[in-house]
Coordinates of C-alpha atoms and ligand atoms in Angstrom, one line a residue:
X13 CA 0.0 0.2 0.1
X14 CA 1.6 3.3 -1.2
X15 CA 0.4 6.6 0.5
X16 CA 0.9 8.4 -2.8
X17 CA 3.6 10.9 -1.9
X18 CA 6.5 11.9 -4.0
X19 CA 9.6 11.0 -2.4
X20 CA 12.4 13.3 -3.2
X21 CA 16.1 11.8 -2.8
X22 CA 18.9 14.8 -2.6
X23 CA 22.8 14.4 -2.2
X24 CA 24.5 15.2 1.1
X25 CA 25.9 18.4 0.1
X26 CA 26.0 21.5 2.0
X27 CA 22.5 22.6 1.4
X28 CA 21.3 19.0 2.4
X29 CA 20.9 19.7 6.3
X30 CA 18.8 22.9 5.6
X31 CA 16.4 21.3 3.3
X32 CA 15.9 18.4 5.5
X33 CA 15.4 20.5 8.8
X34 CA 13.0 22.6 7.1
X35 CA 11.0 19.6 5.9
X36 CA 11.0 18.2 9.3
X37 CA 9.8 21.6 10.9
X38 CA 7.0 21.6 8.4
X39 CA 5.8 18.1 10.0
X40 CA 7.4 16.2 7.0
X41 CA 8.9 12.5 7.3
X42 CA 12.8 12.8 6.4
X43 CA 15.2 9.7 5.9
X44 CA 19.0 10.4 6.7
X45 CA 21.9 8.4 7.6
X46 CA 23.3 8.0 11.2
X47 CA 26.6 6.2 11.7
X48 CA 24.4 3.0 12.8
X49 CA 21.4 2.9 10.1
X50 CA 19.2 5.1 8.1
X51 CA 16.7 6.9 10.4
X52 CA 13.2 8.0 9.5
X53 CA 12.9 11.3 11.3
X54 CA 10.0 13.3 12.2
X55 CA 9.7 16.4 14.5
X56 CA 9.3 14.8 18.0
X57 CA 7.4 17.6 19.5
X58 CA 4.7 17.4 16.7
X59 CA 2.2 14.6 17.1
X60 CA 0.7 14.8 13.8
X61 CA 4.2 14.2 12.5
X62 CA 4.7 11.3 14.7
X63 CA 1.4 9.7 13.8
X64 CA 2.1 10.1 10.2
X65 CA 5.6 8.4 10.9
X66 CA 4.1 5.3 12.6
X67 CA 1.7 4.9 9.6
X68 CA 4.5 5.2 7.0
X69 CA 6.5 2.5 8.9
X70 CA 3.5 0.4 9.6
X71 CA 4.6 0.2 13.2
X72 CA 2.5 -0.5 16.1
X73 CA 2.0 2.7 18.1
X74 CA 2.6 1.1 21.5
X75 CA 6.5 0.7 20.2
X76 CA 8.3 4.1 21.4
X77 CA 10.5 5.9 19.6
X78 CA 14.2 7.0 20.2
X79 CA 14.7 11.0 20.5
X80 CA 17.6 12.2 18.8
X81 CA 19.4 15.2 19.7
X82 CA 22.8 17.3 18.6
X83 CA 24.4 17.2 22.0
X84 CA 24.1 16.4 26.0
X85 CA 22.6 19.7 26.6
X86 CA 20.0 19.2 24.6
X87 CA 19.5 15.7 25.6
X88 CA 19.2 17.2 29.4
X89 CA 16.2 19.3 28.1
X90 CA 14.1 16.1 27.7
X91 CA 15.6 13.3 30.0
X92 CA 17.0 13.3 33.6
X93 CA 20.5 12.1 34.1
X94 CA 22.1 10.9 37.0
X95 CA 25.9 10.6 37.6
X96 CA 26.1 7.1 36.1
X97 CA 24.1 8.0 32.8
X98 CA 26.0 11.2 32.5
X99 CA 29.3 9.2 32.6
X100 CA 28.0 7.0 29.8
X101 CA 26.7 10.1 27.8
X102 CA 30.2 11.8 28.3
X103 CA 32.3 8.6 27.3
X104 CA 30.2 7.6 24.3
X105 CA 28.2 10.6 22.7
X106 CA 28.2 11.4 20.0
X107 CA 28.3 7.6 19.1
X108 CA 26.0 4.3 18.7
X109 CA 24.5 4.4 22.2
X110 CA 20.7 5.0 23.1
X111 CA 19.8 5.9 26.8
X112 CA 16.6 5.0 28.2
X113 CA 16.1 7.6 31.3
X114 CA 13.3 9.2 33.0
X115 CA 11.3 12.0 31.1
X116 CA 12.4 15.4 32.3
X117 CA 9.6 17.6 33.8
X118 CA 8.4 20.0 31.0
X119 CA 9.7 17.3 28.0
X120 CA 8.0 18.4 24.9
X121 CA 8.2 15.1 23.1
X122 CA 4.6 13.9 22.1
X123 CA 3.2 11.3 24.2
X124 CA 2.8 9.3 21.2
X125 CA 6.3 9.1 20.3
X126 CA 7.0 7.6 23.8
X127 CA 4.1 5.3 23.8
X128 CA 3.0 6.9 27.0
X129 CA 5.9 5.8 29.1
X130 CA 7.5 7.6 31.9
X131 CA 10.8 7.0 30.3
X132 CA 12.4 8.4 26.9
X133 CA 15.2 6.9 24.7
X134 CA 17.8 9.4 23.9
X135 CA 20.6 9.5 21.4
X136 CA 23.1 11.7 20.0
X137 CA 24.3 10.2 16.6
X138 CA 27.9 10.4 15.5
X139 CA 27.0 11.1 11.9
X140 CA 28.2 14.7 10.9
X141 CA 25.1 15.3 8.6
X142 CA 22.5 13.9 11.0
X143 CA 24.0 16.3 13.7
X144 CA 23.8 19.1 11.4
X145 CA 20.2 18.4 10.7
X146 CA 19.6 18.2 14.3
X147 CA 21.4 21.3 15.1
X148 CA 19.4 22.9 12.4
X149 CA 15.9 21.8 13.6
X150 CA 16.8 22.8 16.9
X151 CA 14.7 20.4 18.8
X152 CA 14.2 16.6 19.4
X153 CA 13.6 14.6 16.1
X154 CA 12.5 11.1 16.6
X155 CA 14.1 8.3 14.1
X156 CA 13.5 4.9 13.9
X157 CA 15.1 2.9 11.5
X158 CA 13.8 4.0 8.0
X159 CA 12.2 0.6 6.9
X160 CA 8.8 -1.0 6.8
X161 CA 8.2 -2.2 10.5
X162 CA 9.7 -5.8 11.0
X163 CA 11.8 -5.5 7.9
X164 CA 15.7 -5.5 7.8
X165 CA 17.2 -1.9 8.8
X166 CA 18.5 0.0 5.8
X167 CA 22.1 1.0 5.6
X168 CA 22.1 2.8 2.1
X169 CA 19.5 5.3 0.7
X170 CA 18.5 2.5 -2.0
X171 CA 17.4 0.5 0.8
X172 CA 15.2 3.1 2.3
X173 CA 13.6 3.9 -1.1
X174 CA 12.7 0.2 -1.7
X175 CA 10.8 0.2 1.4
X176 CA 9.3 3.7 1.7
X177 CA 9.1 5.3 -1.6
X178 CA 5.8 7.0 -1.9
X179 CA 5.1 6.9 1.9
X180 CA 7.6 9.7 3.0
X181 CA 8.6 13.2 2.0
X182 CA 12.5 12.9 1.7
X183 CA 15.5 10.9 1.5
X184 CA 19.0 12.5 2.1
X185 CA 21.6 10.3 0.6
X186 CA 24.8 9.9 2.3
X187 CA 26.2 6.9 0.8
X188 CA 26.5 3.5 2.8
X189 CA 26.6 3.7 6.6
X190 CA 29.8 2.9 8.8
X191 CA 28.6 0.7 11.4
X192 CA 25.8 -1.2 10.1
X193 CA 23.6 -2.3 13.4
X194 CA 21.5 -0.3 15.4
X195 CA 22.7 1.6 18.6
X196 CA 23.1 -0.5 21.8
X197 CA 20.3 0.5 24.1
X198 CA 20.8 0.7 28.0
X199 CA 18.1 1.7 30.5
X200 CA 19.7 3.9 32.8
X201 CA 16.6 4.4 35.3
X202 CA 18.0 2.4 38.5
X203 CA 20.8 -0.4 37.7
X204 CA 21.9 -0.2 34.2
X205 CA 20.4 -2.9 31.9
X206 CA 21.3 -3.6 28.4
X207 CA 18.0 -3.6 26.4
X208 CA 19.6 -4.2 22.9
X209 CA 23.0 -5.3 22.0
X210 CA 24.2 -2.9 19.1
X211 CA 26.9 -0.8 17.6
X212 CA 28.4 -0.1 20.8
X213 CA 30.0 -3.5 22.4
X214 CA 28.8 -4.3 25.9
X215 CA 32.4 -4.5 27.2
X216 CA 33.2 -0.9 26.3
X217 CA 30.2 0.2 28.4
X218 CA 31.0 -2.1 31.5
X219 CA 34.5 -0.8 31.4
X220 CA 33.1 2.7 31.8
X221 CA 30.5 1.8 34.3
X222 CA 33.1 -0.2 36.4
X223 CA 30.8 -3.1 36.4
X224 CA 29.4 -5.7 34.4
X225 CA 26.2 -4.7 32.2
X226 CA 23.4 -7.2 32.8
X227 CA 20.6 -8.1 30.4
X228 CA 16.8 -7.8 31.8
X229 CA 15.6 -10.7 33.3
X230 CA 13.8 -13.1 30.8
X231 CA 10.5 -13.4 32.2
X232 CA 10.0 -9.4 32.4
X233 CA 10.8 -9.2 28.7
X234 CA 8.5 -12.0 27.7
X235 CA 5.0 -10.6 27.4
X236 CA 4.4 -8.8 24.0
X237 CA 2.1 -6.5 25.1
X238 CA 4.8 -4.8 27.9
X239 CA 8.1 -6.0 26.8
X240 CA 11.0 -4.2 28.6
X241 CA 12.3 -2.9 25.2
X242 CA 8.8 -2.8 23.4
X243 CA 10.3 -3.1 20.0
X244 CA 12.1 -6.3 20.8
X245 CA 9.7 -8.7 19.8
X246 CA 11.1 -12.2 18.7
X247 CA 10.5 -11.9 15.0
X248 CA 12.2 -8.5 13.7
X249 CA 14.9 -7.6 11.4
X250 CA 13.4 -10.4 9.2
X251 CA 14.0 -11.2 5.3
X252 CA 11.1 -13.1 3.7
X253 CA 13.5 -16.2 3.1
X254 CA 13.8 -18.6 5.8
X255 CA 17.0 -18.4 7.9
X256 CA 18.9 -21.1 9.2
X257 CA 21.5 -20.6 11.8
X258 CA 24.9 -22.2 12.9
X259 CA 25.0 -23.7 9.5
X260 CA 28.2 -26.2 8.9
X261 CA 27.2 -27.5 5.5
X262 CA 24.9 -26.2 2.6
X263 CA 21.5 -27.8 1.9
X264 CA 20.2 -27.8 -1.7
X265 CA 18.4 -24.9 -2.8
X266 CA 20.1 -22.8 0.0
X267 CA 22.3 -19.6 -0.1
X268 CA 25.2 -19.0 2.4
X269 CA 25.8 -15.9 4.4
X270 CA 29.6 -17.0 5.3
X271 CA 31.8 -15.6 8.0
X272 CA 35.6 -16.0 8.2
X273 CA 38.0 -17.9 6.1
X274 CA 36.9 -21.5 6.5
X275 CA 35.2 -22.4 3.4
X276 CA 32.0 -24.7 3.2
X277 CA 31.6 -27.3 0.8
X278 CA 29.5 -26.3 -2.1
X279 CA 29.8 -22.6 -1.5
X280 CA 30.5 -20.4 -4.3
X281 CA 30.7 -16.8 -5.5
X282 CA 27.1 -17.6 -7.1
X283 CA 25.4 -18.7 -3.7
X284 CA 27.2 -17.2 -0.9
X285 CA 28.4 -14.1 0.3
X286 CA 31.2 -13.6 3.2
X287 CA 30.4 -11.1 5.9
X288 CA 33.9 -10.8 6.6
X289 CA 36.6 -13.1 4.9
X290 CA 39.2 -12.0 7.6
X291 CA 36.7 -12.8 10.6
X292 CA 36.4 -9.2 11.6
X293 CA 33.0 -8.6 13.4
X294 CA 33.0 -4.5 12.9
X295 CA 33.3 -5.5 8.8
X296 CA 30.8 -8.0 9.2
X297 CA 28.3 -5.6 10.9
X298 CA 28.9 -3.1 8.4
X299 CA 27.7 -5.8 5.7
X300 CA 25.0 -7.6 7.8
X301 CA 21.9 -5.9 6.6
X302 CA 22.9 -5.5 3.1
X303 CA 24.0 -8.9 2.3
X304 CA 20.7 -10.4 4.1
X305 CA 18.7 -8.0 1.6
X306 CA 20.7 -9.2 -1.4
X307 CA 20.6 -12.9 -0.6
X308 CA 16.8 -12.5 0.4
X309 CA 16.3 -11.5 -3.4
X310 CA 17.7 -14.9 -4.4
X311 CA 14.4 -16.8 -3.9
X312 CA 16.3 -19.6 -2.3
X313 CA 14.9 -22.2 0.0
X314 CA 16.8 -20.6 2.9
X315 CA 19.6 -18.5 3.9
X316 CA 21.9 -20.7 5.8
X317 CA 24.3 -18.6 8.4
X318 CA 27.6 -19.7 9.7
X319 CA 28.2 -19.4 13.1
X320 CA 29.8 -16.0 14.4
X321 CA 31.5 -15.7 17.7
X322 CA 29.7 -13.7 20.2
X323 CA 32.5 -11.1 21.0
X324 CA 32.6 -7.1 20.7
X325 CA 29.7 -6.5 17.7
X326 CA 29.3 -10.3 17.1
X327 CA 26.8 -9.9 20.2
X328 CA 24.5 -7.4 18.4
X329 CA 25.0 -9.5 14.9
X330 CA 23.6 -12.7 16.5
X331 CA 21.0 -10.7 18.3
X332 CA 19.6 -9.8 15.0
X333 CA 20.3 -13.1 13.3
X334 CA 18.4 -14.7 15.9
X335 CA 15.4 -12.5 15.3
X336 CA 15.7 -13.1 11.6
X337 CA 15.4 -16.7 11.9
X338 CA 12.3 -16.5 14.1
X339 CA 9.4 -17.9 11.9
X340 CA 7.1 -14.9 10.8
X341 CA 3.5 -15.2 11.7
Ligands
TXA420 O1 20.8 2.9 15.8 C1 19.6 3.3 16.0 O2 19.2 3.2 17.2 C2 18.6 3.9 14.9 C3 19.2 5.1 14.3 C4 18.1 5.6 13.3 O3 19.4 6.3 15.2 N1 17.4 3.8 15.3 C5 16.3 2.8 15.9 O4 15.3 2.9 16.2 O5 17.0 1.5 15.7 P1 14.0 1.7 16.2 O6 13.0 2.5 16.3 O7 14.2 0.9 15.1 O8 14.4 0.9 17.8 C6 14.5 1.6 18.8 C7 14.0 0.8 20.1 C8 12.9 -0.1 19.9 O9 13.0 -1.6 20.1 C9 11.9 0.7 21.0 O10 11.2 -0.2 21.7 C10 13.2 1.1 22.0 O11 14.0 1.7 21.1 N2 12.6 2.2 22.8 C11 12.2 3.2 22.5 N3 11.9 3.9 23.7 C12 11.9 3.1 24.8 C13 11.8 3.3 26.1 N4 11.2 4.3 26.6 N5 12.0 2.2 27.0 C14 12.5 0.9 26.2 N6 12.8 0.8 25.0 C15 12.5 1.9 24.2
MG421 MG1 13.8 -0.6 13.8

């Protein structure tokens, strides 16, 4: 279903941030690159723009959005920091870390964007163009990944166009993103908890906290109505082709998502793509969603995925692959 808009694509030149900011301030939906994945931005204080954003993505409105701002001072206008969360912000912003914090009194972000929660997810992205846009808007911009809800996140402007053409106003094409998986989400309203592994490795965060960073207990995350990170439903980030994990051989009709230098019998250039031939998780994260999209387009029986170590960005890669492997309803 198209919503009948004409989606413009503009290059990331010196005029781009101004054009994007004007469109956002007018209630428009603008896709732009961040260092993690492309985001679909809307003015966070404009309930009508936020409602249009949920509609364009086909996203359930109980799934709250991340408010993006250009620096820590802007973040402090919408969220309450304590010593620990300020330490994390100072260590990792701008960068691929989202903090879930108590909403600040007088926070102007629309309740629709936070799904009525007492907390708000905040992030300062490290991409220069994204920060220029945020500075030019002058207020918080909500930006979920710029894909149809449940689909694989976009790492190029072409991915955004494939999902959202006709449904949004503008795409700023800044080329492929650097990190390739979404930000790490840490809840900091009390004991810090890792809600979503992502572009910032868990060990880096633990080092700054001076203690290990725990995942939330399984049972509090189980209910689909009130999961702790509401967007982290079991099936997500999913290609249409079934995904088979921990593959050490290739079944007939399968294509292979490979990792590392070891070859699998039957894997060739025609039916396999290697996330990182040297086994580098940073390179693998940058290639993950693009390769999943390309393999998905082959019409194979399944995408077989070789095992990937859980270290560094491997934790986020394996999290996304597990969700991609859950059968879709
Ligand atoms: O890297 C990223 O984070 C990208 C780029 C565009 O910034 N954005 C992104 O947004 O991944 P999205 O909407 O696809 O994922 C946001 C996640 C969802 O799982 C949502 O449920 C969770 O953040 N979230 C948002 N607000 C929350 C809150 N108050 N408490 C817990 N989880 C929250
Ligand atoms: Mg998303």
